Tab-separated table of C-alpha atoms in Angstrom:
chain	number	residue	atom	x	y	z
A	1	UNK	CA	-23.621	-64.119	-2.365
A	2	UNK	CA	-27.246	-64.845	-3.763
A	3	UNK	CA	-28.497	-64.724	-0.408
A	4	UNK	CA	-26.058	-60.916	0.696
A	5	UNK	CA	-27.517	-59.551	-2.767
A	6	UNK	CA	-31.108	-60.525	-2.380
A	7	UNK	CA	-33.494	-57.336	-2.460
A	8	UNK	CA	-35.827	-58.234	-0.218
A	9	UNK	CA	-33.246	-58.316	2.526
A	10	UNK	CA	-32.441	-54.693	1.787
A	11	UNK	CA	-35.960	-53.244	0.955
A	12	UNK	CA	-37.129	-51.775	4.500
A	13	UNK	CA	-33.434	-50.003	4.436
A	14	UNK	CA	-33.630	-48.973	0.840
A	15	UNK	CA	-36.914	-47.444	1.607
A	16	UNK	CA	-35.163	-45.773	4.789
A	17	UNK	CA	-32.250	-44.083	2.816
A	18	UNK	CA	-34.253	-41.528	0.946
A	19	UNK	CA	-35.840	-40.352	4.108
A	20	UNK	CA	-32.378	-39.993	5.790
A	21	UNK	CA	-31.158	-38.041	3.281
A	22	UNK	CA	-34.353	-35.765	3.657
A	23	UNK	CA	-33.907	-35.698	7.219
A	24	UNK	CA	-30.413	-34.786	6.948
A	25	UNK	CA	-30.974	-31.617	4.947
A	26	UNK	CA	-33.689	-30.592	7.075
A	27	UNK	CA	-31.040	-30.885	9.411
A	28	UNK	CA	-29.095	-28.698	8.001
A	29	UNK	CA	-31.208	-26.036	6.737
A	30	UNK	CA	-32.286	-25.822	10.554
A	31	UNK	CA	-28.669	-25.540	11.491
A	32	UNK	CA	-28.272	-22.773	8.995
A	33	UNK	CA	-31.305	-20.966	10.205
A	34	UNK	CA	-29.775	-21.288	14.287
A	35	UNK	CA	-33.161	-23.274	14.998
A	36	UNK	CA	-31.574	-25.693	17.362
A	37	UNK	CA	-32.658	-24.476	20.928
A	38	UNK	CA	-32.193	-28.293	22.578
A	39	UNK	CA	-29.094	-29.457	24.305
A	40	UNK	CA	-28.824	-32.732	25.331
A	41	UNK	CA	-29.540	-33.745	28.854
A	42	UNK	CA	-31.135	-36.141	30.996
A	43	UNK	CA	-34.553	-35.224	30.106
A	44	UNK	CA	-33.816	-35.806	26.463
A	45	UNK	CA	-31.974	-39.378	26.777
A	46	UNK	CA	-35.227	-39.851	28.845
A	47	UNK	CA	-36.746	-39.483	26.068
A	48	UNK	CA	-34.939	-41.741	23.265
A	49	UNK	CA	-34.489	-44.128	26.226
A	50	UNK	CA	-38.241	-44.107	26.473
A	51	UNK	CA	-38.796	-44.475	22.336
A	52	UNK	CA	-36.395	-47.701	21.887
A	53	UNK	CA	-38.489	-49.073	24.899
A	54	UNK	CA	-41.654	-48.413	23.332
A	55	UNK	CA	-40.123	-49.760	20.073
A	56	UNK	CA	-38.510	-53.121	21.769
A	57	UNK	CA	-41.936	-53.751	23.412
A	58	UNK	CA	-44.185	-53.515	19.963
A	59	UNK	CA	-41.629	-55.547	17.877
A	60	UNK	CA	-41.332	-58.168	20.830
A	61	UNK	CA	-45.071	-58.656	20.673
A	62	UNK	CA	-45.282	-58.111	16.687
A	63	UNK	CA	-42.359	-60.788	16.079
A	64	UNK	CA	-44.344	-63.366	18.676
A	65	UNK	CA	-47.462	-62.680	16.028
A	66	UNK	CA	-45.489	-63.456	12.874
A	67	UNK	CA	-43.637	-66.662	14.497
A	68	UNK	CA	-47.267	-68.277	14.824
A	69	UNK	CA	-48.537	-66.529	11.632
A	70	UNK	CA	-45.879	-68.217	9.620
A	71	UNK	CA	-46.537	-71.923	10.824
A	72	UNK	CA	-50.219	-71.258	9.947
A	73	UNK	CA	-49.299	-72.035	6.201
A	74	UNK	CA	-47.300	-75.347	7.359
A	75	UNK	CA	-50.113	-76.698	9.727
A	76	UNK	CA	-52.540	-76.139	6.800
A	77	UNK	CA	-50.673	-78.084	4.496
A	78	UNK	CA	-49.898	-80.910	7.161
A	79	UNK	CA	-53.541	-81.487	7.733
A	80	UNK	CA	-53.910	-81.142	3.827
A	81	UNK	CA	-51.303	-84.685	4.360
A	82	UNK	CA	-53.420	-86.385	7.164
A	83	UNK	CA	-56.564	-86.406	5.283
A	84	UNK	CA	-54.697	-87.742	1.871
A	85	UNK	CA	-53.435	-90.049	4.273
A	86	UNK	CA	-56.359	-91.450	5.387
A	87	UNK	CA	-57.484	-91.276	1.755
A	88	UNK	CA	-54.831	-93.259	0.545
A	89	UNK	CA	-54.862	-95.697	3.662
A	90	UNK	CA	-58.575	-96.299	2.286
A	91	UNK	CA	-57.647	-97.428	-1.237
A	92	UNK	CA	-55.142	-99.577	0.029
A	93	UNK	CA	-57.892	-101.110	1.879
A	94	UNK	CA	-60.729	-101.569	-0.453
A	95	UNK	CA	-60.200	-102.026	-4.458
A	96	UNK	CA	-63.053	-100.239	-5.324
A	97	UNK	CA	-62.759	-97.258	-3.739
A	98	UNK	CA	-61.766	-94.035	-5.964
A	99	UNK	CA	-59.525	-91.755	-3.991
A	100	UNK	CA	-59.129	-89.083	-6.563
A	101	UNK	CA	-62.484	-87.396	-5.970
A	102	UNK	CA	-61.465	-86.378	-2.219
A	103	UNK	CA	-57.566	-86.033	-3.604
A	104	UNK	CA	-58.809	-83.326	-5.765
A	105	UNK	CA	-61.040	-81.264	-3.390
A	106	UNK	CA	-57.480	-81.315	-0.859
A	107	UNK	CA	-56.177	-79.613	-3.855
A	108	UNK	CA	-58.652	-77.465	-4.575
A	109	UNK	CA	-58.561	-76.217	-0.573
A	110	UNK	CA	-54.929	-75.947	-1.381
A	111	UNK	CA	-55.398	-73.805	-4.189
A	112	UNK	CA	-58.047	-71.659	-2.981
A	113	UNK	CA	-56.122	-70.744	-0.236
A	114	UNK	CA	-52.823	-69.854	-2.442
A	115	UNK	CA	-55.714	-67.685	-4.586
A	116	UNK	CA	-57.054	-65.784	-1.488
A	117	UNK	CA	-53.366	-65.295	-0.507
A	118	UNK	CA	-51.082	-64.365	-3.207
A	119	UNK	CA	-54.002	-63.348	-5.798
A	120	UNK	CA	-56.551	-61.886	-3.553
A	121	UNK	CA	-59.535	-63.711	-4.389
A	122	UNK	CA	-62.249	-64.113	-1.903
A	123	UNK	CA	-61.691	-65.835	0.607
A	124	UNK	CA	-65.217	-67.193	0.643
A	125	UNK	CA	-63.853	-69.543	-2.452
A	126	UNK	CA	-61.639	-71.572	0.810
A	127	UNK	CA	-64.892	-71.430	2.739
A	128	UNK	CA	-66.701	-73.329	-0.234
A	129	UNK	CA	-63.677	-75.362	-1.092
A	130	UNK	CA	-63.664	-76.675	2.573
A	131	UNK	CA	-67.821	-77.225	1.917
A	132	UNK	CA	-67.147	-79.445	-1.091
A	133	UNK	CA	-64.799	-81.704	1.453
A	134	UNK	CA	-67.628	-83.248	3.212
A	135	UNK	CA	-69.147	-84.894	-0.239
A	136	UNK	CA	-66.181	-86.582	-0.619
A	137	UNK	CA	-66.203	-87.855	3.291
A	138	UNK	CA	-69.292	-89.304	2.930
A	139	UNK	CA	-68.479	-91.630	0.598
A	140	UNK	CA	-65.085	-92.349	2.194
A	141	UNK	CA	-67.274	-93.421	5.021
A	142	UNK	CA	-68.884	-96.132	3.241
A	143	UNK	CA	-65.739	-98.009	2.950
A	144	UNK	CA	-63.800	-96.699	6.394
A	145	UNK	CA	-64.497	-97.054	9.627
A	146	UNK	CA	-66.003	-93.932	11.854
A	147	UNK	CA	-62.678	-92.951	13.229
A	148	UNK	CA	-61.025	-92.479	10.767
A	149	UNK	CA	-63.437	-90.282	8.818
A	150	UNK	CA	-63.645	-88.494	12.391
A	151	UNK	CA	-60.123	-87.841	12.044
A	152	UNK	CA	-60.435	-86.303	8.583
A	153	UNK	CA	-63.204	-84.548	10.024
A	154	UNK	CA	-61.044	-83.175	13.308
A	155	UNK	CA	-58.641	-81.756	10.459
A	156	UNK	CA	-61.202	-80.067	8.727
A	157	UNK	CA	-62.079	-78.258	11.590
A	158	UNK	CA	-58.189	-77.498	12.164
A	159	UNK	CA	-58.710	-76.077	8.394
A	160	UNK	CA	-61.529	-73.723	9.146
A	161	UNK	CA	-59.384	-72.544	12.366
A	162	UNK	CA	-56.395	-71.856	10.955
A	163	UNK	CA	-57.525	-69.769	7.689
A	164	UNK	CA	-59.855	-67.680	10.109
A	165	UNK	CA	-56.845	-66.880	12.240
A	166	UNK	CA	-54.599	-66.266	8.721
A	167	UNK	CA	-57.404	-63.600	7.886
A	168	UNK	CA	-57.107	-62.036	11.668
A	169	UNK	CA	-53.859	-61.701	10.955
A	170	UNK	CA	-54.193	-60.300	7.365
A	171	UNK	CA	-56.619	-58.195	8.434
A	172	UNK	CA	-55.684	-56.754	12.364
A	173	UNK	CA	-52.946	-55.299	13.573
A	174	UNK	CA	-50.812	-56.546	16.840
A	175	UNK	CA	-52.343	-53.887	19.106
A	176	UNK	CA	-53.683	-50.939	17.958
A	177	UNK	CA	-52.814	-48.578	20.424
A	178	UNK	CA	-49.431	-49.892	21.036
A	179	UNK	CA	-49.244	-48.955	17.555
A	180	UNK	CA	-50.486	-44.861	17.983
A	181	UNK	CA	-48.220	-44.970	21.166
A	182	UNK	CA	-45.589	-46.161	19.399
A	183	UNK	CA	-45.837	-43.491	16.147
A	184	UNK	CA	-46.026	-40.899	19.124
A	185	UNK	CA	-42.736	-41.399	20.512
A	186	UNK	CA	-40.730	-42.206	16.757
A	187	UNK	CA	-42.144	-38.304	15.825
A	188	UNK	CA	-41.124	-37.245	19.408
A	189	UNK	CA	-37.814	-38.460	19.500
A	190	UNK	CA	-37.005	-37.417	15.471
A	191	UNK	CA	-38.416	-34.231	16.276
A	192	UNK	CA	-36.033	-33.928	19.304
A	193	UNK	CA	-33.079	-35.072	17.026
A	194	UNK	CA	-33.684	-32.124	14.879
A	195	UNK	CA	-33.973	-29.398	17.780
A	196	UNK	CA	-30.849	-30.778	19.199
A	197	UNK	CA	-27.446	-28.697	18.956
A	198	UNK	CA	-24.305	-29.264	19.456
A	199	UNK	CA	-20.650	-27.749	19.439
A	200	UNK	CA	-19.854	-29.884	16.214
A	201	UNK	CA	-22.166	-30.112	13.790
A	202	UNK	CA	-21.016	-32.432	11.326
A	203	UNK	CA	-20.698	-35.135	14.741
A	204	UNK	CA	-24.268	-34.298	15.249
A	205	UNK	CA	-25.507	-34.560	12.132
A	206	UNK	CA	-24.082	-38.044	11.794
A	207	UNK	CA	-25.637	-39.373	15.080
A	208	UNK	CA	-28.568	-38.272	14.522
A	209	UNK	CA	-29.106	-39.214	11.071
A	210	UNK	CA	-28.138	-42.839	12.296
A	211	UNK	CA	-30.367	-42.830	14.899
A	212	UNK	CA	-33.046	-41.644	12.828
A	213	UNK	CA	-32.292	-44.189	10.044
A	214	UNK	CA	-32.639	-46.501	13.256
A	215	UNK	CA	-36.043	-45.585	14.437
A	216	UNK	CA	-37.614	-45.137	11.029
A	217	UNK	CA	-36.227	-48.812	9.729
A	218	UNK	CA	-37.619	-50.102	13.218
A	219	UNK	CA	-41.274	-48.645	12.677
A	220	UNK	CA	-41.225	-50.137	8.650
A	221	UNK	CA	-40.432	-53.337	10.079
A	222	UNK	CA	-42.618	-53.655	12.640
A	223	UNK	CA	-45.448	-52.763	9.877
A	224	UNK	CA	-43.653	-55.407	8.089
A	225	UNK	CA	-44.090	-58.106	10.211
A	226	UNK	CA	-47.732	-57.491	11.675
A	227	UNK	CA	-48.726	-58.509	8.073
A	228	UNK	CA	-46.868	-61.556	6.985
A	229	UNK	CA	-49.347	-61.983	4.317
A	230	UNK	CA	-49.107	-59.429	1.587
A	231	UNK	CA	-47.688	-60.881	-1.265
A	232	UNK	CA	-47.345	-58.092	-2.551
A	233	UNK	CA	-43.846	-57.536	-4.094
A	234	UNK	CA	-43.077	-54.917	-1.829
A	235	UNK	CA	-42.474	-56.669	1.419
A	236	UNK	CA	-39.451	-58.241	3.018
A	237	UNK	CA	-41.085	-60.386	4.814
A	238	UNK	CA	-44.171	-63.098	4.176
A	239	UNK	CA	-44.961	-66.311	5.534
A	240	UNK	CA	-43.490	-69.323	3.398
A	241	UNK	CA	-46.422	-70.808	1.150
A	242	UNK	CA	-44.225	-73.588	-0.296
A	243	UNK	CA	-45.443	-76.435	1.567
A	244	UNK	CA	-48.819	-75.889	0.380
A	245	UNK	CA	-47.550	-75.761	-3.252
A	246	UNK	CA	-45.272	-78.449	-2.782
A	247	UNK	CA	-48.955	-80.550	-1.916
A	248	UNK	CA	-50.882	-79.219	-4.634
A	249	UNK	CA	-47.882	-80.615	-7.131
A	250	UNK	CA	-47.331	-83.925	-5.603
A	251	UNK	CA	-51.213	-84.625	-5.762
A	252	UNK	CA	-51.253	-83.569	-8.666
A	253	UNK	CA	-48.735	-85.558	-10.159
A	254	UNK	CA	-49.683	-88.787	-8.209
């Protein structure tokens, strides 16, 4: 019930509504005035045949973007784990080596990156954070063995990969003109939907506000989902941050 009630799962459709309701008495008002030259034909189902194709191809390539976007978070936080493992695997091994220095520069990668994310701080702070990581190394090397600070090292990298790629993504959108082909069609085919008449009118009026409630909740989520990292209260959908939290509190509580 939680889960059917949830407003995030009804925002992009929420946002629609008002829209519809405009469209529909724009609709109306052109029905009034006898501004509906267009019949439907061939040419016109062309048309909307050519719009959901346009639509199907953008949020193909958009979804593909935001299924590797939202593992970005997870793969952080699981080479966050590796390097605390090897951390840990040290200490075990020698007696007087101090893992919490390195433990708490993992968490303070962790939290810049939550900062950058959800608070908007620079992301330069990560860049820094990531900096401070190779102090702590190269004392870790005193007591390990090369390969395993290589390893650590091989992570860090993986680090400095994925937040680049998380600010791509922030930052970029799928394919720009896909995107001003895409707009092009949506007004095309709404503006057709509005030219359109027919023998019944209330029939009409009910199609086409449902397809336009179709194509306009389409293009929102598509704009949706080419940034899965707003964090800003007003989108549906973001990528899932709470493995990297999850790290930051069992480190901290270790």
């Amino acid at each position: 019930m939680a889960n059917f009630l949830s407003l995030a799962k009804w925002r992009i459709l929420l946002t629609v509504l008002p829209l519809t309701g405009l469209y529909g008495a724009t609709k109306l008002a052109l029905h009034r005035l006898g501004w509906e030259p267009w019949a439907f034909d061939s040419l016109t189902g062309s048309l909307f045949g050519a719009a959901t194709f346009v639509i199907a191809f953008v949020l193909n390539g958009t979804l593909g973007d935001f299924r590797a976007s939202a593992d970005m978070p997870v793969q952080l936080a699981n080479a966050l784990e590796t390097i605390q493992d090897s951390n840990q695997l040290v200490a075990q091994a020698h007696a007087d080596y101090d893992p919490q220095p390195l433990s708490q520069d993992l968490i303070a990668i962790a939290e810049a990156t939550l900062d950058w994310l959800q608070a908007e701080k620079p992301q330069a702070e990560t860049a820094i954070a990531l900096d401070r990581l190779n102090i702590s190394l190269a004392a870790m090397l005193l007591y390990a063995g090369a390969p395993i600070v290589s390893r650590a090292q091989a992570e860090q990298a993986k680090m400095r990969l994925l937040i680049t790629q998380i600010g791509i993504s922030r930052d970029t959108d799928f394919v720009g003109p896909a995107y001003a082909l895409l707009e092009v069609f949506v007004i095309g085919a709404v503006g057709a939907l509005l030219l359109i008449g027919a023998d019944n009118f209330s029939e009409n009026l009910v199609v086409s506000c449902l397809l336009f409630t179709s194509f306009a909740y389409l293009l929102l989520l598509i704009r949706d989902l080419d940034n899965p990292f707003q964090y800003d209260g007003r989108t549906s959908v973001d990528a899932d941050l709470s493995t990297l939290v999850a790290f930051c509190d069992r480190l901290r509580q270790a």
